[in-house]
Amino acid sequence: MTSGEDAPLTRVLLAHAPEDRRDWLREWPGLEGLLAGHLAAGEGAWPTVKLAPESFLRHLARHLPAPGAPEDALRQLHAADLYLACACAEGEPQALLAFEQHVLRKVPARLGSLPAATRDEVLQMLRQRLLLGVGGAPPRIADYAGRGPLSAWVRIVAARLVGAMSNQSGRQELFSEPPEALEQLLAPDNPEREVLRADSSEAFSLALRAALAALPERERALLRMHHLHGLTMDRLATMYGESRSSIARHVAQARERLLRLTRHELAARLKLEGRELESLLGLVRSRLDLNLGGLMD
């Protein structure tokens, strides 16, 4: 047994490292000191971020260089950036705030001469793509391996998003949720949904899709993150670097705009008016009020 294997940081790393990398790590001279230095770099760069050393080492173990990689690959790790990415993947509030302030807000300046609205859309999508897990999977920021600066890695993701937005089909895939998902969320298991019979359900989906598409991207993103991904007002406030009351107000405004747009679309598509139209819209409004009511006090 090598002399460093019983050291606390090394022991944690070995416990989580892939089996084919453990012998390589055991032979590493001064591994404990190197790990301590990486941990200190992260804690020093982000003193307000709360991240357990074991969490960082477990994350580091996931991104170890392949066996046979140059020794400098581990020594030259961008440890402070990896520390921040790990904490963001865990949803640590101060890490999310630091990522917003020190990384995301610098992206637009590196995107070239794009319209302001497009830059805003890319930032919204970056927040969702990088900081939200989908289907039980960890947020994509957990894939950052620390080989280069985190800011450069994020800019690459942003550039790919811009490329995907260059055609309408890519834009649709990136910035639209299936209307059925929001429809089901707004009024699930509600007997009154019998109103949406076969002759009107398609029109409702089309109206909802049109209403969502007409929303400003920021409002669409807020509704998506709150309603579909379940983020609380506190979490959204942290992500955007705004106060809780400000975010709650923005979500409420987005909701009301969505209702107005949906009402307009339904009236045109179903030729409804008066009580019949308001009854249908009540299904949407009641569910939104139920979801938001306890979070806006």
XYZ file of C-alpha atoms in Angstrom:
297
model
C 0.000 0.000 0.000
C 1.353 3.373 -0.951
C 1.953 5.947 1.736
C -0.776 8.314 0.588
C -3.650 5.863 0.306
C -4.699 6.269 3.929
C -4.793 10.063 3.680
C -8.396 11.322 4.010
C -8.820 13.087 0.655
C -7.089 10.327 -1.273
C -9.257 7.723 0.420
C -12.450 9.513 -0.623
C -11.232 9.937 -4.198
C -10.301 6.256 -4.481
C -13.696 5.229 -3.123
C -15.458 7.038 -5.960
C -12.928 6.685 -8.768
C -13.576 4.268 -11.679
C -11.849 0.967 -11.062
C -9.540 1.330 -14.039
C -8.082 4.539 -12.573
C -7.412 3.410 -9.022
C -3.993 1.833 -9.579
C -2.941 4.929 -11.492
C -4.015 7.101 -8.561
C -2.293 4.881 -5.983
C 0.990 5.374 -7.810
C 0.604 9.153 -7.919
C 3.289 10.844 -5.769
C 1.955 13.583 -3.548
C -1.686 12.978 -4.478
C -3.018 14.062 -1.084
C -1.276 17.404 -1.332
C -2.524 17.910 -4.869
C -6.118 17.216 -3.833
C -5.789 19.541 -0.861
C -4.533 22.250 -3.203
C -7.466 21.779 -5.589
C -9.931 21.925 -2.724
C -8.271 25.037 -1.312
C -8.386 26.678 -4.743
C -12.138 26.162 -4.916
C -12.805 27.320 -1.379
C -10.552 30.337 -1.840
C -12.131 31.418 -5.129
C -15.703 31.014 -3.867
C -15.658 31.590 -0.099
C -19.434 32.019 0.193
C -20.200 28.717 -1.569
C -20.970 25.818 0.747
C -19.747 22.523 -0.699
C -18.696 19.461 1.271
C -15.174 18.229 0.415
C -16.565 14.757 -0.254
C -18.983 16.191 -2.817
C -16.136 17.914 -4.627
C -13.939 14.802 -4.581
C -16.804 12.618 -5.773
C -17.330 15.070 -8.633
C -13.616 15.113 -9.377
C -13.551 11.300 -9.429
C -16.191 11.361 -12.145
C -13.964 13.520 -14.342
C -10.559 11.931 -13.783
C -8.308 11.763 -16.854
C -8.145 8.411 -18.599
C -5.407 5.963 -17.536
C -2.170 6.829 -19.253
C -3.020 10.510 -19.555
C -0.160 12.930 -18.911
C 0.411 13.587 -15.239
C -0.125 17.284 -15.824
C -3.759 16.570 -16.793
C -4.721 16.222 -13.140
C -2.229 18.752 -11.872
C -3.393 21.459 -14.288
C -7.078 21.005 -13.549
C -9.121 24.225 -13.371
C -10.033 23.332 -9.818
C -11.805 26.542 -8.802
C -14.065 26.337 -11.848
C -14.739 22.650 -11.236
C -15.621 23.455 -7.624
C -18.158 26.069 -8.743
C -19.654 23.748 -11.365
C -20.022 20.966 -8.806
C -21.792 23.281 -6.372
C -24.094 24.552 -9.141
C -24.988 20.980 -10.072
C -26.049 20.481 -6.443
C -28.183 23.637 -6.570
C -26.162 25.500 -3.945
C -27.691 29.016 -3.868
C -24.469 31.015 -3.587
C -22.908 28.971 -6.377
C -25.847 29.694 -8.664
C -25.545 33.395 -7.872
C -21.791 33.360 -8.522
C -22.298 31.507 -11.813
C -24.843 34.112 -12.902
C -22.642 37.061 -11.956
C -19.192 35.824 -12.979
C -19.896 33.526 -15.915
C -23.321 33.931 -17.539
C -23.365 37.719 -17.565
C -20.105 37.748 -19.520
C -21.407 35.494 -22.291
C -23.252 38.126 -24.399
C -20.066 40.112 -24.988
C -18.522 37.009 -26.588
C -21.439 36.161 -28.887
C -20.656 38.752 -31.519
C -23.079 41.131 -33.181
C -26.323 39.356 -32.351
C -29.609 41.180 -31.770
C -30.212 41.915 -28.102
C -33.331 39.726 -28.102
C -31.331 36.777 -29.427
C -28.644 37.227 -26.776
C -31.344 37.263 -24.106
C -32.835 34.062 -25.488
C -29.448 32.344 -25.417
C -28.937 33.338 -21.773
C -32.373 32.001 -20.859
C -31.624 28.735 -22.594
C -28.211 28.449 -20.980
C -29.793 28.742 -17.538
C -32.193 25.943 -18.383
C -29.762 23.689 -20.216
C -26.932 23.987 -17.702
C -28.652 24.402 -14.329
C -31.780 22.233 -14.552
C -31.799 18.447 -14.486
C -34.179 16.706 -16.876
C -35.849 13.363 -16.247
C -33.887 12.707 -13.070
C -30.544 13.384 -14.762
C -28.156 15.872 -13.161
C -27.894 19.384 -14.634
C -25.639 19.538 -17.650
C -23.138 21.729 -15.824
C -22.152 18.516 -14.049
C -20.546 17.461 -17.359
C -17.928 20.193 -17.126
C -14.641 18.365 -16.492
C -12.304 21.214 -15.610
C -9.966 20.704 -18.581
C -10.309 24.360 -19.595
C -11.878 27.494 -18.114
C -15.550 27.194 -17.232
C -16.273 30.461 -19.066
C -14.870 29.017 -22.298
C -16.911 25.822 -21.884
C -20.092 27.858 -21.400
C -19.294 29.976 -24.461
C -19.007 26.812 -26.559
C -22.446 25.696 -25.368
C -23.799 29.164 -26.151
C -22.289 29.117 -29.650
C -23.963 25.781 -30.340
C -27.285 27.191 -29.218
C -26.859 30.145 -31.557
C -26.102 27.730 -34.391
C -29.200 25.689 -33.617
C -31.258 28.881 -33.674
C -30.148 29.659 -37.226
C -33.072 27.717 -38.665
C -36.695 27.678 -37.579
C -36.776 23.953 -36.791
C -33.832 24.308 -34.426
C -35.424 27.301 -32.771
C -38.667 25.412 -32.268
C -36.850 22.513 -30.630
C -34.859 24.744 -28.307
C -37.399 27.262 -27.145
C -40.786 25.544 -27.153
C -42.296 23.031 -24.787
C -44.864 20.575 -26.140
C -48.185 22.305 -25.461
C -49.611 19.022 -24.181
C -47.150 19.143 -21.278
C -48.282 22.569 -20.130
C -51.925 21.759 -20.845
C -51.737 18.676 -18.653
C -49.972 20.613 -15.904
C -52.450 23.452 -15.931
C -55.495 21.282 -15.390
C -54.627 17.638 -14.619
C -57.281 15.201 -13.443
C -59.939 17.898 -13.513
C -63.457 16.650 -14.362
C -64.145 19.984 -16.010
C -61.653 19.091 -18.696
C -64.560 17.352 -20.409
C -65.014 20.810 -21.874
C -61.972 19.964 -23.970
C -63.692 17.341 -26.102
C -62.148 15.969 -29.247
C -63.514 18.823 -31.330
C -61.816 21.498 -29.214
C -58.680 19.863 -27.775
C -56.683 20.365 -30.952
C -57.693 24.003 -31.117
C -56.727 24.424 -27.481
C -53.269 22.942 -28.114
C -52.791 25.162 -31.141
C -53.934 28.217 -29.200
C -51.597 27.414 -26.334
C -48.676 26.860 -28.682
C -49.352 30.189 -30.381
C -49.672 31.960 -27.023
C -46.404 30.470 -25.754
C -44.616 31.415 -28.975
C -45.839 34.999 -28.648
C -44.478 35.407 -25.110
C -41.139 37.160 -24.659
C -38.452 34.540 -24.117
C -37.783 35.627 -20.540
C -41.430 35.129 -19.598
C -41.612 31.816 -21.423
C -38.493 30.644 -19.606
C -39.832 31.696 -16.201
C -43.108 29.833 -16.733
C -41.266 26.778 -17.997
C -38.841 26.691 -15.080
C -41.506 27.356 -12.451
C -44.393 25.247 -13.757
C -42.708 22.461 -15.679
C -39.482 22.122 -13.681
C -40.907 23.062 -10.293
C -38.393 25.764 -9.366
C -39.490 27.883 -6.424
C -39.431 31.668 -6.401
C -36.396 31.554 -4.120
C -34.497 29.341 -6.553
C -35.418 31.533 -9.524
C -34.405 34.651 -7.610
C -30.997 33.103 -6.936
C -30.521 32.073 -10.558
C -31.389 35.524 -11.885
C -29.717 37.510 -9.147
C -32.957 39.368 -8.337
C -35.143 39.677 -5.267
C -37.827 37.106 -4.582
C -40.582 39.718 -4.853
C -39.268 40.878 -8.234
C -39.190 37.346 -9.636
C -42.667 36.622 -8.263
C -43.943 39.741 -9.992
C -42.352 38.707 -13.298
C -43.869 35.220 -13.089
C -47.288 36.690 -12.344
C -46.986 39.058 -15.297
C -45.967 36.183 -17.560
C -48.949 34.161 -16.387
C -51.385 36.966 -17.078
C -49.920 37.601 -20.503
C -50.201 33.891 -21.321
C -53.849 33.905 -20.250
C -54.630 36.970 -22.359
C -52.924 35.507 -25.413
C -54.610 32.141 -24.953
C -57.995 33.839 -24.606
C -57.460 35.727 -27.841
C -56.357 32.609 -29.715
C -59.233 30.468 -28.405
C -61.805 33.084 -29.234
C -60.529 33.182 -32.801
C -60.123 29.428 -33.274
C -63.274 28.160 -31.533
C -65.498 31.138 -32.227
C -66.322 31.267 -28.536
C -67.387 34.246 -26.499
C -68.938 35.147 -23.176
C -69.457 32.478 -20.532
C -68.395 29.574 -22.712
C -65.008 31.110 -23.387
C -64.492 32.209 -19.783
C -65.388 28.702 -18.554
C -62.686 27.218 -20.733
C -60.144 29.787 -19.629
C -61.062 29.132 -16.014
C -59.448 25.717 -16.294
C -56.144 27.348 -17.070
C -56.409 30.208 -14.575
C -57.497 28.098 -11.619
C -54.582 25.729 -11.982
C -52.058 28.539 -12.321
C -53.471 30.267 -9.241
C -53.222 27.019 -7.296
C -49.578 26.594 -8.239
C -48.539 30.174 -7.611
C -50.715 31.240 -4.689
C -48.518 29.890 -1.912
C -45.324 31.196 -3.436
C -46.146 34.864 -3.895
C -46.937 35.894 -0.323
